[in-house]
Amino acid sequence: MAELRTFLKKIGGLPVLALVLLAVYPFAPVLDWGLEAATGQALHIDRQLVNIFIFSLLALALNLQVGQAGLLQLGIAAFFAIGAFTTGVLTVEKYPFQIGFWGAMLIAPLFGAMGGFLLGAPTLRLRGDYLAIVTLGFGEVMRIVLLNLENITDGPRGLNPVPAPWLPTLVRESLSPAGDASIGVLRAMYFLALIVLAATVVCLSLLEKSRIGRAFVALREDELAASCMGIEPARIKLAAFTGGAALAGLAGCFYATNLTTTAEPNTYDFNYSIMVLCCLIIGGLGSLRGALLGAGLLLGFDNVISPLLTRLLQTALGGESTHVMASFSNWRWIVFGTALVVMMRLRPEGLWPSSRVAEELHETQEDAS
Amino acid sequence: MSAPLLKVDKLTLRFGGLTAVSEVDLRVEEGQIAAVIGPNGAGKTSLFNAITGIYEPTSGEVQLDGKDLQEPMQPRLLLRWMLVGLGVGLIGLLTAANVDSLWAAVIKSQDPNAFSATRALHDAGAYMTAQPRVDMRMAKYFVASFDGQTTFAVVKTPELAATALADAQKRLDNPQTDDDKATAARAVAALQVRGGAFLAGLLLGFLAARAVWQRTRRTPTSVALRGVARTFQNIRLFHNMTVIENVLVASDRHLRAQAKLSDPGRLTAILAPAGLLALTATLALVVRKAAPDAAETLPVLLLAALMLGLLAWLIVVVRRGAFSSASLNQEKAAKSEATELLKFVGLEHRLRDLARNLPYGEQRRLEIARALATRPRLLLLDEPAAGMNPSETVSLMHLIRAIRDRGTTVLLIEHHMRVVMGISDRITVLVHGKRIAEGSPDEIRQNPAVIEAYLGADGEH
């Protein structure tokens, strides 16, 4: 154990190790090989990893708002949708803009931020529960607005096809083995998402240690005392809210590009927001590593574990059962719900919390007891 | 004699029927230690809360150094409210005009691959002013009313469409048939609704912005920034932060004030990544548009260089742990200032401990250090000696004197008579929210009203 620690420290810690492993994974998908040999089913874990990276971005966005700034936001899907549809409008063939992924990647966060600012500026003075209700309402309103702006968003059909990012031929060809363009696109998305995710984690962890990060903690602990020390609660909260919304917009841009469609507006419903919140709670609210772990676990369960279990279940039942419980993906809400209840009871700070949040939670428990 | 540092005039604070503070006058001279005493429930803490902006006084004025602690009315505020109003008005206008139809009229009415921005602007103008306009669908030109309900002509060339449009305009300007009259009337009604929505939004936004400003003219933050810091009766530290972090939070404002845009370190932090990203994206766009297939080597090299630059920046950021040298320098300066302050209050051995693990007396000292980190001109201490043992009390008295000697004026609430009488230059006595006496410690000690109301009729303490 100690040797492992020194080894980790030598190469720059767990994050660097994870980054290196993820960076080589598409070229040597060992897990895929192993699972394919064991189950006879191709799982395409690298494809799922792209989804996990994108979802992690979204989880980090929500973590900035809920975990770090302490603003209970239940409508993160709205900003995700803004990012996705901005990308859609700016890139699809039916509109004249067609600025491609790279331009959209810069503009989608701007629109997300604008949405966050417009919602946040008048409402962030509200306290806890009221803010949650406002954001919940905004999430639903945004979904319905997107459904009804049929001329712009094509209503329930969504905008497609969202083109893959343009890459120089050299890069494109070096990423595609034997000229298979679809794998090249997949790998391009994989590395783009990985790079953006890594840069986001770096920036957010620096933010945590900066004066703004300290202001977040101070506001969470005692807003009145913090404001008497010259910190402007409204401004700091608005910054966190806008920043989180921008990040969610960026995640939306990646989501639409990866999916090649904006998907229908109903995708971005309340359940989606709650799922992101679940990630944070399972991983550890207010902790970057927790958000990443939560996103990995949740999507990993949905996209990797659950098809595997379904296959096992089907074999056990002998053939193709059509019973509703025979497909494991139908169990997902039961599993998530149970996981949440168990977590809340046994480990309310999450699986991998930041030390500070764990302290805060245990303090309130001591106070209560 | 110069003007007092703190001047409280006829300050009244009412909660419903209860008058917590009633027409209290208070003067604190610069460089003095002043005290407010009075029995429990006399309104001392309420007075502090009203001064520091936690409560809004029912009436009365609070001035620091001759300036009202409320944010003064300034002409540029009008501009700000106006901007908010314009924003809300624009949202109202777009909603009333129906963004969806606007989009159809401006963007969808043209072939996406032969899009003309001038035409789009013209279309937008026509749509917003409810003029008839030309729609291109299925290789035909439809000349229709603004809402598409009346079609005037369907033609095949843009030239014919232009003449048909002019005709339609003429017909609507001078409507003859019932149909035309109805269309013209609809246009007028639509314009009225849009104008109304815009004006309503403008007014609403303006008034809302003004109301918010009015309610936040005096906030704890703004008072703190004007140089009044305080501690709390029930200690309000950030318990799960370390001792030095507590102090650093309070020096936040000075960090920000020092972070001028002119600082080259800060400029690079903002511009380097943003500029690199923007350049990369622009280049990618330009190359894609200009030469989709040919001559890719040069842009590839450029892109690679830019990406490497971005990566190098990220590595530097990770290694230094800050976005720019400016922020590093500020952090360093703030840390040394915080350490110095903690040394000043005698907590230099506790820097890395969590605040909640400190013993009570040290928590009080930490709260004082935190308040001092805002670099106040006036420090309000709410019962600093509460819960302290005699030796802690004596060192607290030394500390308060030392704070005064550093140039910070002190106003304290205290029940501990030895502290009050020992260090105060002036004492104000509050009873039931009213000021009953003011003077030097000796005068207060001998004031019969004070003895009667506060120390007890027999004068014993």
mmCIF file of N, CA, C and O in Angstrom, chain B residues 340-391:
data_model
loop_
_atom_site.group_PDB
_atom_site.id
_atom_site.type_symbol
_atom_site.label_atom_id
_atom_site.label_comp_id
_atom_site.label_asym_id
_atom_site.label_seq_id
_atom_site.Cartn_x
_atom_site.Cartn_y
_atom_site.Cartn_z
ATOM 1 N N GLU B 340 0.656 38.356 10.096
ATOM 2 C CA GLU B 340 1.027 39.456 10.969
ATOM 3 C C GLU B 340 -0.112 39.796 11.940
ATOM 4 O O GLU B 340 0.112 39.983 13.138
ATOM 5 N N LEU B 341 -1.327 39.834 11.389
ATOM 6 C CA LEU B 341 -2.482 40.143 12.237
ATOM 7 C C LEU B 341 -2.656 39.084 13.316
ATOM 8 O O LEU B 341 -2.980 39.402 14.467
ATOM 9 N N LEU B 342 -2.459 37.823 12.936
ATOM 10 C CA LEU B 342 -2.635 36.752 13.913
ATOM 11 C C LEU B 342 -1.548 36.827 14.976
ATOM 12 O O LEU B 342 -1.783 36.509 16.141
ATOM 13 N N LYS B 343 -0.367 37.261 14.574
ATOM 14 C CA LYS B 343 0.696 37.462 15.556
ATOM 15 C C LYS B 343 0.287 38.583 16.507
ATOM 16 O O LYS B 343 0.465 38.500 17.708
ATOM 17 N N PHE B 344 -0.313 39.619 15.932
ATOM 18 C CA PHE B 344 -0.736 40.779 16.708
ATOM 19 C C PHE B 344 -1.730 40.382 17.797
ATOM 20 O O PHE B 344 -1.673 40.870 18.925
ATOM 21 N N VAL B 345 -2.660 39.475 17.478
ATOM 22 C CA VAL B 345 -3.628 39.065 18.501
ATOM 23 C C VAL B 345 -3.132 37.848 19.275
ATOM 24 O O VAL B 345 -3.839 37.334 20.137
ATOM 25 N N GLY B 346 -1.943 37.356 18.935
ATOM 26 C CA GLY B 346 -1.361 36.257 19.707
ATOM 27 C C GLY B 346 -1.839 34.882 19.310
ATOM 28 O O GLY B 346 -2.011 33.997 20.138
ATOM 29 N N LEU B 347 -2.085 34.681 18.020
ATOM 30 C CA LEU B 347 -2.539 33.361 17.583
ATOM 31 C C LEU B 347 -1.580 32.748 16.563
ATOM 32 O O LEU B 347 -1.960 31.869 15.801
ATOM 33 N N GLU B 348 -0.316 33.238 16.553
ATOM 34 C CA GLU B 348 0.573 32.796 15.481
ATOM 35 C C GLU B 348 0.865 31.299 15.556
ATOM 36 O O GLU B 348 1.257 30.698 14.560
ATOM 37 N N HIS B 349 0.644 30.682 16.721
ATOM 38 C CA HIS B 349 0.922 29.248 16.846
ATOM 39 C C HIS B 349 -0.261 28.401 16.371
ATOM 40 O O HIS B 349 -0.229 27.204 16.433
ATOM 41 N N ARG B 350 -1.337 29.045 15.911
ATOM 42 C CA ARG B 350 -2.563 28.315 15.603
ATOM 43 C C ARG B 350 -2.943 28.362 14.117
ATOM 44 O O ARG B 350 -4.058 27.971 13.770
ATOM 45 N N LEU B 351 -2.055 28.860 13.278
ATOM 46 C CA LEU B 351 -2.428 29.194 11.899
ATOM 47 C C LEU B 351 -3.205 28.087 11.182
ATOM 48 O O LEU B 351 -4.167 28.347 10.468
ATOM 49 N N ARG B 352 -2.757 26.847 11.334
ATOM 50 C CA ARG B 352 -3.335 25.761 10.521
ATOM 51 C C ARG B 352 -4.450 25.014 11.251
ATOM 52 O O ARG B 352 -4.948 24.034 10.737
ATOM 53 N N ASP B 353 -4.796 25.430 12.458
ATOM 54 C CA ASP B 353 -5.869 24.720 13.172
ATOM 55 C C ASP B 353 -7.233 25.134 12.651
ATOM 56 O O ASP B 353 -7.414 26.249 12.171
ATOM 57 N N LEU B 354 -8.185 24.234 12.753
ATOM 58 C CA LEU B 354 -9.564 24.604 12.405
ATOM 59 C C LEU B 354 -10.092 25.557 13.472
ATOM 60 O O LEU B 354 -9.829 25.373 14.663
ATOM 61 N N ALA B 355 -10.860 26.530 13.030
ATOM 62 C CA ALA B 355 -11.328 27.554 13.961
ATOM 63 C C ALA B 355 -12.134 26.951 15.108
ATOM 64 O O ALA B 355 -12.056 27.405 16.236
ATOM 65 N N ARG B 356 -12.900 25.880 14.792
ATOM 66 C CA ARG B 356 -13.771 25.365 15.862
ATOM 67 C C ARG B 356 -12.999 24.587 16.914
ATOM 68 O O ARG B 356 -13.558 24.252 17.947
ATOM 69 N N ASN B 357 -11.737 24.282 16.642
ATOM 70 C CA ASN B 357 -10.951 23.580 17.639
ATOM 71 C C ASN B 357 -10.242 24.519 18.612
ATOM 72 O O ASN B 357 -9.544 24.070 19.508
ATOM 73 N N LEU B 358 -10.422 25.839 18.419
ATOM 74 C CA LEU B 358 -9.777 26.790 19.320
ATOM 75 C C LEU B 358 -10.577 26.898 20.612
ATOM 76 O O LEU B 358 -11.795 26.765 20.607
ATOM 77 N N PRO B 359 -9.888 27.159 21.735
ATOM 78 C CA PRO B 359 -10.629 27.457 22.955
ATOM 79 C C PRO B 359 -11.336 28.816 22.819
ATOM 80 O O PRO B 359 -11.024 29.617 21.941
ATOM 81 N N TYR B 360 -12.297 29.021 23.678
ATOM 82 C CA TYR B 360 -13.207 30.154 23.577
ATOM 83 C C TYR B 360 -12.496 31.503 23.464
ATOM 84 O O TYR B 360 -12.781 32.290 22.560
ATOM 85 N N GLY B 361 -11.550 31.732 24.356
ATOM 86 C CA GLY B 361 -10.869 33.025 24.360
ATOM 87 C C GLY B 361 -10.139 33.277 23.037
ATOM 88 O O GLY B 361 -10.137 34.384 22.506
ATOM 89 N N GLU B 362 -9.552 32.202 22.506
ATOM 90 C CA GLU B 362 -8.818 32.360 21.246
ATOM 91 C C GLU B 362 -9.774 32.568 20.085
ATOM 92 O O GLU B 362 -9.449 33.255 19.123
ATOM 93 N N GLN B 363 -10.971 31.988 20.185
ATOM 94 C CA GLN B 363 -11.965 32.242 19.126
ATOM 95 C C GLN B 363 -12.323 33.725 19.081
ATOM 96 O O GLN B 363 -12.468 34.318 18.026
ATOM 97 N N ARG B 364 -12.457 34.324 20.272
ATOM 98 C CA ARG B 364 -12.773 35.755 20.320
ATOM 99 C C ARG B 364 -11.647 36.567 19.676
ATOM 100 O O ARG B 364 -11.877 37.506 18.934
ATOM 101 N N ARG B 365 -10.413 36.174 19.974
ATOM 102 C CA ARG B 365 -9.266 36.884 19.405
ATOM 103 C C ARG B 365 -9.229 36.711 17.888
ATOM 104 O O ARG B 365 -8.918 37.641 17.161
ATOM 105 N N LEU B 366 -9.545 35.499 17.459
ATOM 106 C CA LEU B 366 -9.545 35.256 16.011
ATOM 107 C C LEU B 366 -10.600 36.132 15.335
ATOM 108 O O LEU B 366 -10.375 36.690 14.256
ATOM 109 N N GLU B 367 -11.751 36.264 15.991
ATOM 110 C CA GLU B 367 -12.794 37.097 15.400
ATOM 111 C C GLU B 367 -12.322 38.547 15.283
ATOM 112 O O GLU B 367 -12.613 39.226 14.296
ATOM 113 N N ILE B 368 -11.572 38.986 16.269
ATOM 114 C CA ILE B 368 -11.034 40.355 16.204
ATOM 115 C C ILE B 368 -10.028 40.477 15.061
ATOM 116 O O ILE B 368 -10.056 41.434 14.287
ATOM 117 N N ALA B 369 -9.160 39.462 14.938
ATOM 118 C CA ALA B 369 -8.164 39.496 13.852
ATOM 119 C C ALA B 369 -8.865 39.513 12.505
ATOM 120 O O ALA B 369 -8.472 40.237 11.584
ATOM 121 N N ARG B 370 -9.927 38.716 12.392
ATOM 122 C CA ARG B 370 -10.655 38.656 11.127
ATOM 123 C C ARG B 370 -11.259 40.026 10.811
ATOM 124 O O ARG B 370 -11.192 40.496 9.675
ATOM 125 N N ALA B 371 -11.830 40.665 11.828
ATOM 126 C CA ALA B 371 -12.419 41.988 11.592
ATOM 127 C C ALA B 371 -11.337 42.997 11.202
ATOM 128 O O ALA B 371 -11.536 43.826 10.318
ATOM 129 N N LEU B 372 -10.181 42.887 11.828
ATOM 130 C CA LEU B 372 -9.098 43.837 11.523
ATOM 131 C C LEU B 372 -8.585 43.644 10.097
ATOM 132 O O LEU B 372 -8.064 44.584 9.492
ATOM 133 N N ALA B 373 -8.734 42.429 9.561
ATOM 134 C CA ALA B 373 -8.217 42.162 8.215
ATOM 135 C C ALA B 373 -8.979 42.950 7.151
ATOM 136 O O ALA B 373 -8.491 43.117 6.048
ATOM 137 N N THR B 374 -10.161 43.446 7.484
ATOM 138 C CA THR B 374 -10.872 44.282 6.514
ATOM 139 C C THR B 374 -10.306 45.707 6.525
ATOM 140 O O THR B 374 -10.820 46.572 5.833
ATOM 141 N N ARG B 375 -9.282 45.941 7.327
ATOM 142 C CA ARG B 375 -8.645 47.260 7.469
ATOM 143 C C ARG B 375 -9.669 48.339 7.819
ATOM 144 O O ARG B 375 -9.867 49.299 7.070
ATOM 145 N N PRO B 376 -10.338 48.153 8.936
ATOM 146 C CA PRO B 376 -11.417 49.090 9.278
ATOM 147 C C PRO B 376 -10.876 50.387 9.867
ATOM 148 O O PRO B 376 -9.753 50.429 10.380
ATOM 149 N N ARG B 377 -11.671 51.436 9.773
ATOM 150 C CA ARG B 377 -11.362 52.660 10.504
ATOM 151 C C ARG B 377 -12.025 52.600 11.875
ATOM 152 O O ARG B 377 -11.538 53.206 12.827
ATOM 153 N N LEU B 378 -13.148 51.896 11.906
ATOM 154 C CA LEU B 378 -13.883 51.768 13.160
ATOM 155 C C LEU B 378 -14.159 50.288 13.405
ATOM 156 O O LEU B 378 -14.629 49.588 12.506
ATOM 157 N N LEU B 379 -13.826 49.825 14.602
ATOM 158 C CA LEU B 379 -14.043 48.418 14.925
ATOM 159 C C LEU B 379 -15.109 48.319 16.006
ATOM 160 O O LEU B 379 -14.977 48.937 17.068
ATOM 161 N N LEU B 380 -16.175 47.581 15.722
ATOM 162 C CA LEU B 380 -17.226 47.390 16.721
ATOM 163 C C LEU B 380 -17.037 46.025 17.377
ATOM 164 O O LEU B 380 -17.001 45.016 16.696
ATOM 165 N N LEU B 381 -16.900 46.033 18.686
ATOM 166 C CA LEU B 381 -16.722 44.773 19.407
ATOM 167 C C LEU B 381 -17.955 44.527 20.263
ATOM 168 O O LEU B 381 -18.289 45.334 21.131
ATOM 169 N N ASP B 382 -18.619 43.401 20.004
ATOM 170 C CA ASP B 382 -19.840 43.099 20.757
ATOM 171 C C ASP B 382 -19.500 42.117 21.878
ATOM 172 O O ASP B 382 -19.334 40.932 21.641
ATOM 173 N N GLU B 383 -19.396 42.617 23.070
ATOM 174 C CA GLU B 383 -19.060 41.846 24.267
ATOM 175 C C GLU B 383 -17.823 40.978 24.080
ATOM 176 O O GLU B 383 -17.889 39.751 24.127
ATOM 177 N N PRO B 384 -16.686 41.612 23.842
ATOM 178 C CA PRO B 384 -15.470 40.828 23.594
ATOM 179 C C PRO B 384 -15.008 40.040 24.815
ATOM 180 O O PRO B 384 -14.340 39.025 24.662
ATOM 181 N N ALA B 385 -15.361 40.479 25.997
ATOM 182 C CA ALA B 385 -14.839 39.803 27.194
ATOM 183 C C ALA B 385 -15.792 38.738 27.729
ATOM 184 O O ALA B 385 -15.480 38.092 28.725
ATOM 185 N N ALA B 386 -16.937 38.558 27.039
ATOM 186 C CA ALA B 386 -17.901 37.593 27.554
ATOM 187 C C ALA B 386 -17.268 36.209 27.630
ATOM 188 O O ALA B 386 -16.646 35.751 26.674
ATOM 189 N N GLY B 387 -17.419 35.560 28.770
ATOM 190 C CA GLY B 387 -16.940 34.189 28.910
ATOM 191 C C GLY B 387 -15.442 34.069 29.091
ATOM 192 O O GLY B 387 -14.900 32.974 29.003
ATOM 193 N N MET B 388 -14.751 35.179 29.292
ATOM 194 C CA MET B 388 -13.298 35.088 29.463
ATOM 195 C C MET B 388 -12.942 35.063 30.937
ATOM 196 O O MET B 388 -13.617 35.656 31.771
ATOM 197 N N ASN B 389 -11.844 34.362 31.266
ATOM 198 C CA ASN B 389 -11.389 34.358 32.654
ATOM 199 C C ASN B 389 -10.593 35.649 32.914
ATOM 200 O O ASN B 389 -10.270 36.376 31.984
ATOM 201 N N PRO B 390 -10.295 35.954 34.176
ATOM 202 C CA PRO B 390 -9.665 37.243 34.501
ATOM 203 C C PRO B 390 -8.365 37.502 33.739
ATOM 204 O O PRO B 390 -8.141 38.615 33.255
ATOM 205 N N SER B 391 -7.519 36.491 33.593
ATOM 206 C CA SER B 391 -6.236 36.775 32.927
ATOM 207 C C SER B 391 -6.469 37.027 31.437
ATOM 208 O O SER B 391 -5.840 37.904 30.834
#
